mmCIF file of C-alpha atoms in Angstrom:
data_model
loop_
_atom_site.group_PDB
_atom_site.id
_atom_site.type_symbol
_atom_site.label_atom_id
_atom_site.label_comp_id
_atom_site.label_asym_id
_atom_site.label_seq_id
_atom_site.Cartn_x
_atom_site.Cartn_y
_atom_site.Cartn_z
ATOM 1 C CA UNK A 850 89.457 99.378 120.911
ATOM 2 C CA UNK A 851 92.184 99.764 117.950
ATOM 3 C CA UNK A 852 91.059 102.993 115.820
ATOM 4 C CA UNK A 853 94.079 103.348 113.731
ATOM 5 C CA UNK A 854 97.196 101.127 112.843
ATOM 6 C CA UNK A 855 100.087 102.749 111.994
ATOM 7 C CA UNK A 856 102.635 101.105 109.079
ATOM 8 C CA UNK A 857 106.451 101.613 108.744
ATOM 9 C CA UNK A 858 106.825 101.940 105.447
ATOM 10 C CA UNK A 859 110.490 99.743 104.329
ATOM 11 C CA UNK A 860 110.504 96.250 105.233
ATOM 12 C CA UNK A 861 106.859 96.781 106.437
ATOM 13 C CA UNK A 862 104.622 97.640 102.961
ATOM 14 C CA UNK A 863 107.787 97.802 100.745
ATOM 15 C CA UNK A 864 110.515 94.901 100.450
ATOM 16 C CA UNK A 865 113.336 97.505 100.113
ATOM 17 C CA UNK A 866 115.200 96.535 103.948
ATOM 18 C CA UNK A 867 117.575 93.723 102.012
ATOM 19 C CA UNK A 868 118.417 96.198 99.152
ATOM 20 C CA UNK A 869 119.425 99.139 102.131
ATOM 21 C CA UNK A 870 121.424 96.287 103.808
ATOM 22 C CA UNK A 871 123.392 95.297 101.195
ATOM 23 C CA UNK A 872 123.979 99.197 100.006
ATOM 24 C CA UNK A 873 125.144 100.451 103.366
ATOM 25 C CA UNK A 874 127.647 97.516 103.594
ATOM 26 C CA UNK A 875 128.803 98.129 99.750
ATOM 27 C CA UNK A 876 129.313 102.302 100.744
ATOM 28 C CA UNK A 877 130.728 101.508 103.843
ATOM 29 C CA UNK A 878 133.303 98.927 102.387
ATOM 30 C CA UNK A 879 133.816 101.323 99.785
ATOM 31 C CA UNK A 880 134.911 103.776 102.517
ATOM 32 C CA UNK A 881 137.561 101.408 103.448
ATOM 33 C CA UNK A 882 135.605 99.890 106.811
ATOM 34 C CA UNK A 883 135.085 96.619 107.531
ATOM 35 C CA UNK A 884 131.072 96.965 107.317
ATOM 36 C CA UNK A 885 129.018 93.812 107.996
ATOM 37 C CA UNK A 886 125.484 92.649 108.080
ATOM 38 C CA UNK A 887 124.956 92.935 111.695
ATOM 39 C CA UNK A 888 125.917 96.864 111.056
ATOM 40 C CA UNK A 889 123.543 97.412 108.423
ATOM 41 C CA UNK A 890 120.838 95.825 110.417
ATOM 42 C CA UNK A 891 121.580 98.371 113.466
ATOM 43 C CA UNK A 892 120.784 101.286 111.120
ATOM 44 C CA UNK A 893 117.554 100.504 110.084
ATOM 45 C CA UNK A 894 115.082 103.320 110.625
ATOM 46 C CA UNK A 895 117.691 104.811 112.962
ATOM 47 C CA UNK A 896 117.748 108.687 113.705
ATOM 48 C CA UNK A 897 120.681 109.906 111.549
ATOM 49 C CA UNK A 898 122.948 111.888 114.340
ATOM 50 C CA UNK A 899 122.136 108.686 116.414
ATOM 51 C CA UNK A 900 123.376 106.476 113.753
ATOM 52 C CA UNK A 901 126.367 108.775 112.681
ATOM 53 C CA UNK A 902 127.467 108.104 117.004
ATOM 54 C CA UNK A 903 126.707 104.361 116.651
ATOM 55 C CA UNK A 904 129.346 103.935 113.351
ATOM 56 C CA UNK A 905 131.851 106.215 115.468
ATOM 57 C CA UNK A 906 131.746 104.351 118.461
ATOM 58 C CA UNK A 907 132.133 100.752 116.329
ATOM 59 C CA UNK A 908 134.968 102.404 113.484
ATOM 60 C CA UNK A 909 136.080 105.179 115.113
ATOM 61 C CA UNK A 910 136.064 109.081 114.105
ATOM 62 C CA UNK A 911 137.259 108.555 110.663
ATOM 63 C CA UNK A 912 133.860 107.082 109.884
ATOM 64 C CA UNK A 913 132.213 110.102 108.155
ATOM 65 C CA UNK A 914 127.618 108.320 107.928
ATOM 66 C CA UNK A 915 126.684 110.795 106.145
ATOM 67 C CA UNK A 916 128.777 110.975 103.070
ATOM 68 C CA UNK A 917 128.937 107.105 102.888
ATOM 69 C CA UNK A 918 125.244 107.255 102.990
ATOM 70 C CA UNK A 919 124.962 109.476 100.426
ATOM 71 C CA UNK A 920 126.583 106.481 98.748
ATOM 72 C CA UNK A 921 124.298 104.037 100.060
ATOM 73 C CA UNK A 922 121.681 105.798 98.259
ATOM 74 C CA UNK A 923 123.252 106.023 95.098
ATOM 75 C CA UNK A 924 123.286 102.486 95.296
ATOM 76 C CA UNK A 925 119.941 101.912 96.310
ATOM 77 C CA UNK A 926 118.437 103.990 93.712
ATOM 78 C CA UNK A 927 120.013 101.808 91.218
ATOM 79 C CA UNK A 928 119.408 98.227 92.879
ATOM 80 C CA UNK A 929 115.701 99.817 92.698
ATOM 81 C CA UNK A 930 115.833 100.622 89.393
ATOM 82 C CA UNK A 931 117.368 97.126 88.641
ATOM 83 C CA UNK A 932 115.232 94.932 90.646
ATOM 84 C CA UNK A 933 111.788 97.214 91.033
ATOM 85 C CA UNK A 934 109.615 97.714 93.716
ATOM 86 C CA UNK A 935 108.274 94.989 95.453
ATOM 87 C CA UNK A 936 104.940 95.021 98.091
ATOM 88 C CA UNK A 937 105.122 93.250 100.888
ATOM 89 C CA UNK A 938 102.829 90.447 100.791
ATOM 90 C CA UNK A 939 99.675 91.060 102.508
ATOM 91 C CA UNK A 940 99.158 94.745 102.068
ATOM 92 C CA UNK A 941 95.687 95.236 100.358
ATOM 93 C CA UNK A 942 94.235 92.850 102.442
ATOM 94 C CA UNK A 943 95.065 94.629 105.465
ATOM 95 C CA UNK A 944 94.340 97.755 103.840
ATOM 96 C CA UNK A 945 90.843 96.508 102.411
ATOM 97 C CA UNK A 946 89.852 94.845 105.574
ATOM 98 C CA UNK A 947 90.634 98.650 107.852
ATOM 99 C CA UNK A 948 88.920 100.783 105.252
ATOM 100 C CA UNK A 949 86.056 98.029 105.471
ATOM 101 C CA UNK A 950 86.150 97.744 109.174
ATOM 102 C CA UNK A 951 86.055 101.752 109.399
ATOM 103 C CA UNK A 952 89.754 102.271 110.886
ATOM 104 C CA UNK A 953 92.076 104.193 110.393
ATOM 105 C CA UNK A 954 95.509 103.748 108.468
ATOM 106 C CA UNK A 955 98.339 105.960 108.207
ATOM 107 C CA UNK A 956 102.257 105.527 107.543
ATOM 108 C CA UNK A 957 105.050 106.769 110.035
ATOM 109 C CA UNK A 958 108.380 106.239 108.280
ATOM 110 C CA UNK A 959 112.407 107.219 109.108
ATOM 111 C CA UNK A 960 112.412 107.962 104.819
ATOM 112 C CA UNK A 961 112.359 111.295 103.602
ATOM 113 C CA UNK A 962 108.860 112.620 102.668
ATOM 114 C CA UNK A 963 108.977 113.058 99.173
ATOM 115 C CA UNK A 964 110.389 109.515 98.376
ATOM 116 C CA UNK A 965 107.426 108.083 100.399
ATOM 117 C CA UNK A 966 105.118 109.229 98.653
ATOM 118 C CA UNK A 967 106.846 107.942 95.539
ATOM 119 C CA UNK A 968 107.115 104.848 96.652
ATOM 120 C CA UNK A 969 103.876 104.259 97.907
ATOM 121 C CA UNK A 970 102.423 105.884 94.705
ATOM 122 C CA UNK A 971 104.445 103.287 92.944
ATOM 123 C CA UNK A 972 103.057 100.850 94.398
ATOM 124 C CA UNK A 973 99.507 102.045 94.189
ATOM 125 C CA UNK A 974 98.179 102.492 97.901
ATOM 126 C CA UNK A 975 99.129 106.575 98.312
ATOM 127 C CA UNK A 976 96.007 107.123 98.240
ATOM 128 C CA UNK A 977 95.172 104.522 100.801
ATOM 129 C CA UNK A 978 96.047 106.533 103.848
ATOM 130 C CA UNK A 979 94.183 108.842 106.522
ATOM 131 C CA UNK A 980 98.031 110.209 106.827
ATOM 132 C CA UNK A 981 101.646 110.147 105.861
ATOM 133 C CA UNK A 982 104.271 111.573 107.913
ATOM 134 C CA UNK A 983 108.657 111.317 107.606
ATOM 135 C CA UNK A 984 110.502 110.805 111.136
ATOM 136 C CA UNK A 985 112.439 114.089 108.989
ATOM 137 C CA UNK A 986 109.343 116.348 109.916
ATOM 138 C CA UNK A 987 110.148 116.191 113.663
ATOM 139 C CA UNK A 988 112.356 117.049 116.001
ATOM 140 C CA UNK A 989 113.957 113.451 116.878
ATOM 141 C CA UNK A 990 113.772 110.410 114.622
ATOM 142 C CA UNK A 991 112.914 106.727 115.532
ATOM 143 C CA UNK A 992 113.897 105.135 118.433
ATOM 144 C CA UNK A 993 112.588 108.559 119.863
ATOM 145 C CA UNK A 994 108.801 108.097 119.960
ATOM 146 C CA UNK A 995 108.529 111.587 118.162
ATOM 147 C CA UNK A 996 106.938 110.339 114.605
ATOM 148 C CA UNK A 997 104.627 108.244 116.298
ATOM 149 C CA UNK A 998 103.119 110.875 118.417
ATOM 150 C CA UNK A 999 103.389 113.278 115.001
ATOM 151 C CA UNK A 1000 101.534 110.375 113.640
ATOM 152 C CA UNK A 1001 99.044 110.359 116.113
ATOM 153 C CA UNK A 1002 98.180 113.831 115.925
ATOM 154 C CA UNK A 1003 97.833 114.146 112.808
ATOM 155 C CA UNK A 1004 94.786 111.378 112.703
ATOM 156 C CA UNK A 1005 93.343 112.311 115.837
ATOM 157 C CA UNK A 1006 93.636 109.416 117.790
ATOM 158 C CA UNK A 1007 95.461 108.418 121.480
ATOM 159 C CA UNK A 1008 98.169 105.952 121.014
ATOM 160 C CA UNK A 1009 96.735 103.663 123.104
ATOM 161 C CA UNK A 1010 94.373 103.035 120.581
ATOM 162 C CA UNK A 1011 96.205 102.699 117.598
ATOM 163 C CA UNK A 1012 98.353 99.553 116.617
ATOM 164 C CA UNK A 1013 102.490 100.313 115.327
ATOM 165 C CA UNK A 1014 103.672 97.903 112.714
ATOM 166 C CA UNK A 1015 106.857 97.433 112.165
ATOM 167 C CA UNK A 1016 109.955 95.425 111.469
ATOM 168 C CA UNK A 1017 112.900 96.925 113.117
ATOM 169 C CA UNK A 1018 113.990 97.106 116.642
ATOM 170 C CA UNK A 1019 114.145 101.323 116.596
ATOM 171 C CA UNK A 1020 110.902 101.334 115.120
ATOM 172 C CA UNK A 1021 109.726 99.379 117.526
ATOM 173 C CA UNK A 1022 111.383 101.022 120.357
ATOM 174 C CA UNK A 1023 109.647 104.343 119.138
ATOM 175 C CA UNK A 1024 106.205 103.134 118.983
ATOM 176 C CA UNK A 1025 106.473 101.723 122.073
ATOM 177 C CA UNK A 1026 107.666 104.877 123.729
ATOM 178 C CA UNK A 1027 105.150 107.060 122.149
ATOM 179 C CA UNK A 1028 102.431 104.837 123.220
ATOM 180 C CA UNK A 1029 101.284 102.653 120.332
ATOM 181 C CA UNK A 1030 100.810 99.454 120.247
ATOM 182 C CA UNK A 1031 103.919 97.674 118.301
ATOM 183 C CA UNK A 1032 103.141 94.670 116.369
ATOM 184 C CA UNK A 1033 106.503 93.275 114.503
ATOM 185 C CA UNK A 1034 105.907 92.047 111.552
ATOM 186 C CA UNK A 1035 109.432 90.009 110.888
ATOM 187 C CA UNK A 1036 111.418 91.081 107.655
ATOM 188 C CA UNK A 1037 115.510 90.577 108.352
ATOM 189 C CA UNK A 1038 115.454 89.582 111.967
ATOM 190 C CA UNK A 1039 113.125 88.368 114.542
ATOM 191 C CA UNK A 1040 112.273 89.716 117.655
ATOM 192 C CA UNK A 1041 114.912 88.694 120.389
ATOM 193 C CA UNK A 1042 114.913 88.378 124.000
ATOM 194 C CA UNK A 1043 115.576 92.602 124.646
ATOM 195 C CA UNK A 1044 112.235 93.466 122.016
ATOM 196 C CA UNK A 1045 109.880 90.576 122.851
ATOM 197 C CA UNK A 1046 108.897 92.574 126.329
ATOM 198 C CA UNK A 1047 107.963 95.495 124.051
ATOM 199 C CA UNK A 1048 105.590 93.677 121.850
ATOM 200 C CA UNK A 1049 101.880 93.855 121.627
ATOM 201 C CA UNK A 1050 102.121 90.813 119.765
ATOM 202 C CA UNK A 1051 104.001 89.317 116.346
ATOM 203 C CA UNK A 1052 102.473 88.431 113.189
ATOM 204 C CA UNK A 1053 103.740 86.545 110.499
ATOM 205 C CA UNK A 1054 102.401 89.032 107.880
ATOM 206 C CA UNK A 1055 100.478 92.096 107.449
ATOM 207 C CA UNK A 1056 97.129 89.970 106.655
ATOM 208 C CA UNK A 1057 97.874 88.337 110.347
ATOM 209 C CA UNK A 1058 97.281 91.769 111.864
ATOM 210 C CA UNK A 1059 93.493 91.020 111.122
ATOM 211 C CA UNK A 1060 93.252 88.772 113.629
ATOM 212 C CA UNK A 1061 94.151 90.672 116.481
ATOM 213 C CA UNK A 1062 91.788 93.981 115.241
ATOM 214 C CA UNK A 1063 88.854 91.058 114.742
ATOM 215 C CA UNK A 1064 89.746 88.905 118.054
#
Protein backbone atom coordinates (compact mmCIF):
# COMPACT_ATOMS: atom_id res chain seq x y z
CA UNK A 1 0.00 0.00 0.00
CA UNK A 2 1.72 3.48 -1.11
CA UNK A 3 1.59 5.87 2.13
CA UNK A 4 3.78 8.58 0.90
CA UNK A 5 5.26 9.68 -2.56
CA UNK A 6 8.23 11.39 -2.53
CA UNK A 7 8.92 14.43 -5.35
CA UNK A 8 12.34 15.64 -6.70
CA UNK A 9 11.92 18.95 -6.79
CA UNK A 10 13.82 20.40 -10.51
CA UNK A 11 12.55 18.91 -13.54
CA UNK A 12 9.97 17.09 -11.30
CA UNK A 13 7.49 20.11 -9.72
CA UNK A 14 9.69 22.93 -11.19
CA UNK A 15 10.70 23.27 -15.04
CA UNK A 16 14.17 24.65 -14.07
CA UNK A 17 16.37 21.17 -15.56
CA UNK A 18 16.68 23.03 -19.27
CA UNK A 19 17.71 26.40 -17.65
CA UNK A 20 20.65 24.27 -15.34
CA UNK A 21 21.58 22.56 -18.68
CA UNK A 22 22.15 25.31 -20.64
CA UNK A 23 24.03 27.27 -17.54
CA UNK A 24 26.47 24.51 -16.77
CA UNK A 25 27.41 24.29 -20.51
CA UNK A 26 27.65 28.33 -20.75
CA UNK A 27 30.16 28.23 -17.24
CA UNK A 28 31.86 25.40 -18.40
CA UNK A 29 32.57 26.88 -21.97
CA UNK A 30 33.35 29.91 -20.26
CA UNK A 31 36.09 27.95 -18.43
CA UNK A 32 37.59 27.19 -21.70
CA UNK A 33 36.15 23.28 -21.92
CA UNK A 34 34.47 21.89 -24.52
CA UNK A 35 31.11 21.32 -22.36
CA UNK A 36 28.16 19.68 -24.14
CA UNK A 37 24.63 18.65 -23.52
CA UNK A 38 25.27 15.12 -22.79
CA UNK A 39 27.63 16.63 -19.81
CA UNK A 40 25.13 18.77 -18.39
CA UNK A 41 22.64 16.00 -18.40
CA UNK A 42 25.20 13.68 -16.31
CA UNK A 43 25.16 16.29 -13.51
CA UNK A 44 21.76 16.47 -12.77
CA UNK A 45 21.01 15.94 -9.09
CA UNK A 46 24.52 14.50 -8.85
CA UNK A 47 26.45 14.49 -5.41
CA UNK A 48 28.93 17.39 -5.83
CA UNK A 49 32.49 15.53 -4.96
CA UNK A 50 30.95 12.80 -7.28
CA UNK A 51 30.35 15.22 -9.97
CA UNK A 52 33.63 17.29 -9.40
CA UNK A 53 35.44 13.24 -10.24
CA UNK A 54 33.07 12.75 -13.21
CA UNK A 55 34.27 16.40 -15.02
CA UNK A 56 37.98 15.29 -14.04
CA UNK A 57 37.88 12.06 -15.45
CA UNK A 58 36.08 13.55 -18.94
CA UNK A 59 38.47 17.17 -18.98
CA UNK A 60 41.07 16.33 -16.95
CA UNK A 61 42.48 18.00 -13.56
CA UNK A 62 42.36 21.46 -14.80
CA UNK A 63 38.59 21.24 -14.56
CA UNK A 64 38.03 23.10 -11.24
CA UNK A 65 33.24 22.04 -10.69
CA UNK A 66 33.04 24.00 -8.18
CA UNK A 67 34.09 27.42 -9.19
CA UNK A 68 32.50 26.94 -12.69
CA UNK A 69 29.42 26.10 -10.83
CA UNK A 70 29.46 28.90 -8.90
CA UNK A 71 29.10 30.32 -12.40
CA UNK A 72 26.42 28.15 -13.41
CA UNK A 73 24.45 29.65 -10.75
CA UNK A 74 25.06 33.06 -11.48
CA UNK A 75 23.60 32.24 -14.61
CA UNK A 76 20.75 30.47 -13.50
CA UNK A 77 19.66 33.02 -11.12
CA UNK A 78 19.41 35.36 -13.94
CA UNK A 79 17.77 33.00 -16.72
CA UNK A 80 15.23 32.68 -13.60
CA UNK A 81 14.81 36.03 -13.15
CA UNK A 82 14.41 36.45 -17.00
CA UNK A 83 12.15 33.69 -17.82
CA UNK A 84 10.28 33.00 -14.18
CA UNK A 85 9.35 30.06 -12.56
CA UNK A 86 7.48 27.62 -14.23
CA UNK A 87 5.33 24.40 -12.48
CA UNK A 88 5.46 21.43 -13.96
CA UNK A 89 2.24 20.55 -15.37
CA UNK A 90 0.26 18.35 -13.25
CA UNK A 91 1.30 19.32 -9.79
CA UNK A 92 -1.93 20.33 -7.84
CA UNK A 93 -3.66 17.59 -9.14
CA UNK A 94 -1.37 15.18 -7.77
CA UNK A 95 -1.06 17.15 -4.78
CA UNK A 96 -5.00 17.57 -4.34
CA UNK A 97 -5.73 14.02 -5.15
CA UNK A 98 -2.79 12.67 -2.01
CA UNK A 99 -4.03 15.20 0.51
CA UNK A 100 -7.64 13.90 -0.57
CA UNK A 101 -6.69 10.31 -0.64
CA UNK A 102 -4.97 10.78 2.96
CA UNK A 103 -1.16 10.22 1.79
CA UNK A 104 1.54 11.52 2.37
CA UNK A 105 3.78 14.01 0.26
CA UNK A 106 7.11 15.24 0.88
CA UNK A 107 10.11 16.62 -1.37
CA UNK A 108 13.72 15.03 -1.42
CA UNK A 109 15.88 17.32 -3.54
CA UNK A 110 19.99 17.53 -4.50
CA UNK A 111 19.18 21.79 -4.12
CA UNK A 112 20.25 23.55 -1.23
CA UNK A 113 17.57 23.95 1.51
CA UNK A 114 16.93 27.41 1.63
CA UNK A 115 16.39 27.84 -2.21
CA UNK A 116 13.76 25.02 -1.97
CA UNK A 117 11.81 26.43 0.01
CA UNK A 118 11.90 29.55 -2.12
CA UNK A 119 11.09 27.99 -4.91
CA UNK A 120 8.38 26.00 -3.84
CA UNK A 121 6.98 29.06 -1.93
CA UNK A 122 7.12 30.72 -5.28
CA UNK A 123 5.26 28.59 -6.69
CA UNK A 124 2.67 28.27 -4.00
CA UNK A 125 2.71 24.50 -2.75
CA UNK A 126 5.41 25.03 0.44
CA UNK A 127 2.94 24.55 2.37
CA UNK A 128 1.78 21.45 0.62
CA UNK A 129 4.22 19.06 2.18
CA UNK A 130 4.33 16.51 5.25
CA UNK A 131 8.32 17.26 4.69
CA UNK A 132 11.15 18.93 2.89
CA UNK A 133 14.57 17.76 3.05
CA UNK A 134 18.15 18.93 0.77
CA UNK A 135 20.46 15.83 -0.32
CA UNK A 136 22.98 18.88 1.54
CA UNK A 137 21.54 17.74 5.03
CA UNK A 138 23.17 14.28 4.75
CA UNK A 139 26.06 12.65 4.63
CA UNK A 140 26.11 11.50 0.76
CA UNK A 141 24.03 13.09 -1.98
CA UNK A 142 21.93 11.38 -4.77
CA UNK A 143 22.86 8.51 -6.45
CA UNK A 144 23.61 7.47 -2.73
CA UNK A 145 20.17 6.50 -1.37
CA UNK A 146 20.98 8.80 1.73
CA UNK A 147 18.12 11.66 1.14
CA UNK A 148 15.67 9.18 0.48
CA UNK A 149 16.08 7.30 3.63
CA UNK A 150 16.45 11.07 5.41
CA UNK A 151 13.23 11.47 3.63
CA UNK A 152 11.74 8.57 4.93
CA UNK A 153 12.45 9.19 8.39
CA UNK A 154 11.46 12.17 8.63
CA UNK A 155 7.61 11.14 7.60
CA UNK A 156 7.61 7.99 9.29
CA UNK A 157 7.12 5.66 6.72
CA UNK A 158 9.25 2.32 5.22
CA UNK A 159 10.38 2.89 1.75
CA UNK A 160 8.71 0.17 0.53
CA UNK A 161 5.73 1.99 0.92
CA UNK A 162 6.36 5.19 -0.42
CA UNK A 163 6.58 6.02 -4.26
CA UNK A 164 10.12 8.25 -5.59
CA UNK A 165 9.40 10.58 -8.43
CA UNK A 166 11.78 11.69 -10.37
CA UNK A 167 13.39 12.65 -13.62
CA UNK A 168 17.01 11.95 -13.57
CA UNK A 169 18.97 8.82 -13.70
CA UNK A 170 20.93 9.65 -10.05
CA UNK A 171 17.75 10.39 -8.62
CA UNK A 172 16.53 7.48 -9.65
CA UNK A 173 19.43 5.40 -8.79
CA UNK A 174 19.05 6.80 -5.13
CA UNK A 175 15.52 6.02 -4.60
CA UNK A 176 15.96 2.85 -5.78
CA UNK A 177 18.80 2.07 -3.45
CA UNK A 178 17.17 3.45 -0.45
CA UNK A 179 14.15 1.46 -1.08
CA UNK A 180 11.44 3.61 -2.65
CA UNK A 181 9.62 3.02 -5.26
CA UNK A 182 11.00 5.22 -8.40
CA UNK A 183 8.51 6.38 -10.81
CA UNK A 184 10.30 8.63 -13.72
CA UNK A 185 8.46 11.12 -14.72
CA UNK A 186 10.43 12.14 -18.20
CA UNK A 187 11.74 15.85 -18.38
CA UNK A 188 15.23 15.94 -20.69
CA UNK A 189 15.71 12.28 -21.31
CA UNK A 190 13.87 9.10 -21.14
CA UNK A 191 14.55 6.17 -19.36
CA UNK A 192 17.11 3.91 -21.32
CA UNK A 193 17.94 0.38 -21.37
CA UNK A 194 20.52 0.65 -17.91
CA UNK A 195 17.32 2.63 -15.75
CA UNK A 196 14.26 0.83 -17.16
CA UNK A 197 15.21 -2.37 -14.72
CA UNK A 198 15.07 0.15 -11.85
CA UNK A 199 11.65 1.45 -12.49
CA UNK A 200 8.48 0.92 -10.61
CA UNK A 201 6.86 2.22 -13.53
CA UNK A 202 6.92 5.63 -15.94
CA UNK A 203 4.37 8.19 -16.21
CA UNK A 204 3.93 10.70 -18.63
CA UNK A 205 3.16 13.39 -15.98
CA UNK A 206 2.72 13.95 -12.40
CA UNK A 207 -1.30 13.63 -12.77
CA UNK A 208 -0.38 9.95 -14.33
CA UNK A 209 1.01 8.98 -10.93
CA UNK A 210 -2.78 8.77 -9.87
CA UNK A 211 -3.29 5.90 -11.59
CA UNK A 212 -0.93 3.69 -10.15
CA UNK A 213 -1.86 4.98 -6.20
CA UNK A 214 -5.78 4.32 -7.45
CA UNK A 215 -5.07 0.94 -9.56
Amino acid sequence: MIKAVIFDMDGVLIDTEKHYNAAWCEAARMAGFDFKREHALMLRSCDAQLASKMMKDIFGERFDYFAIREVRRELVAQRLEKYGLEKKPGIDEILAFLHEKGIKAAVATATPLALTLQHLEKIGVRGQFDEIVSAKQVEHGKPAPDVYRYACAQIGERPSDCIAVEDSPNGIKSAYAAGCLPVMVPDLTQPDEELRPLLYAVADSLADIKKLISA
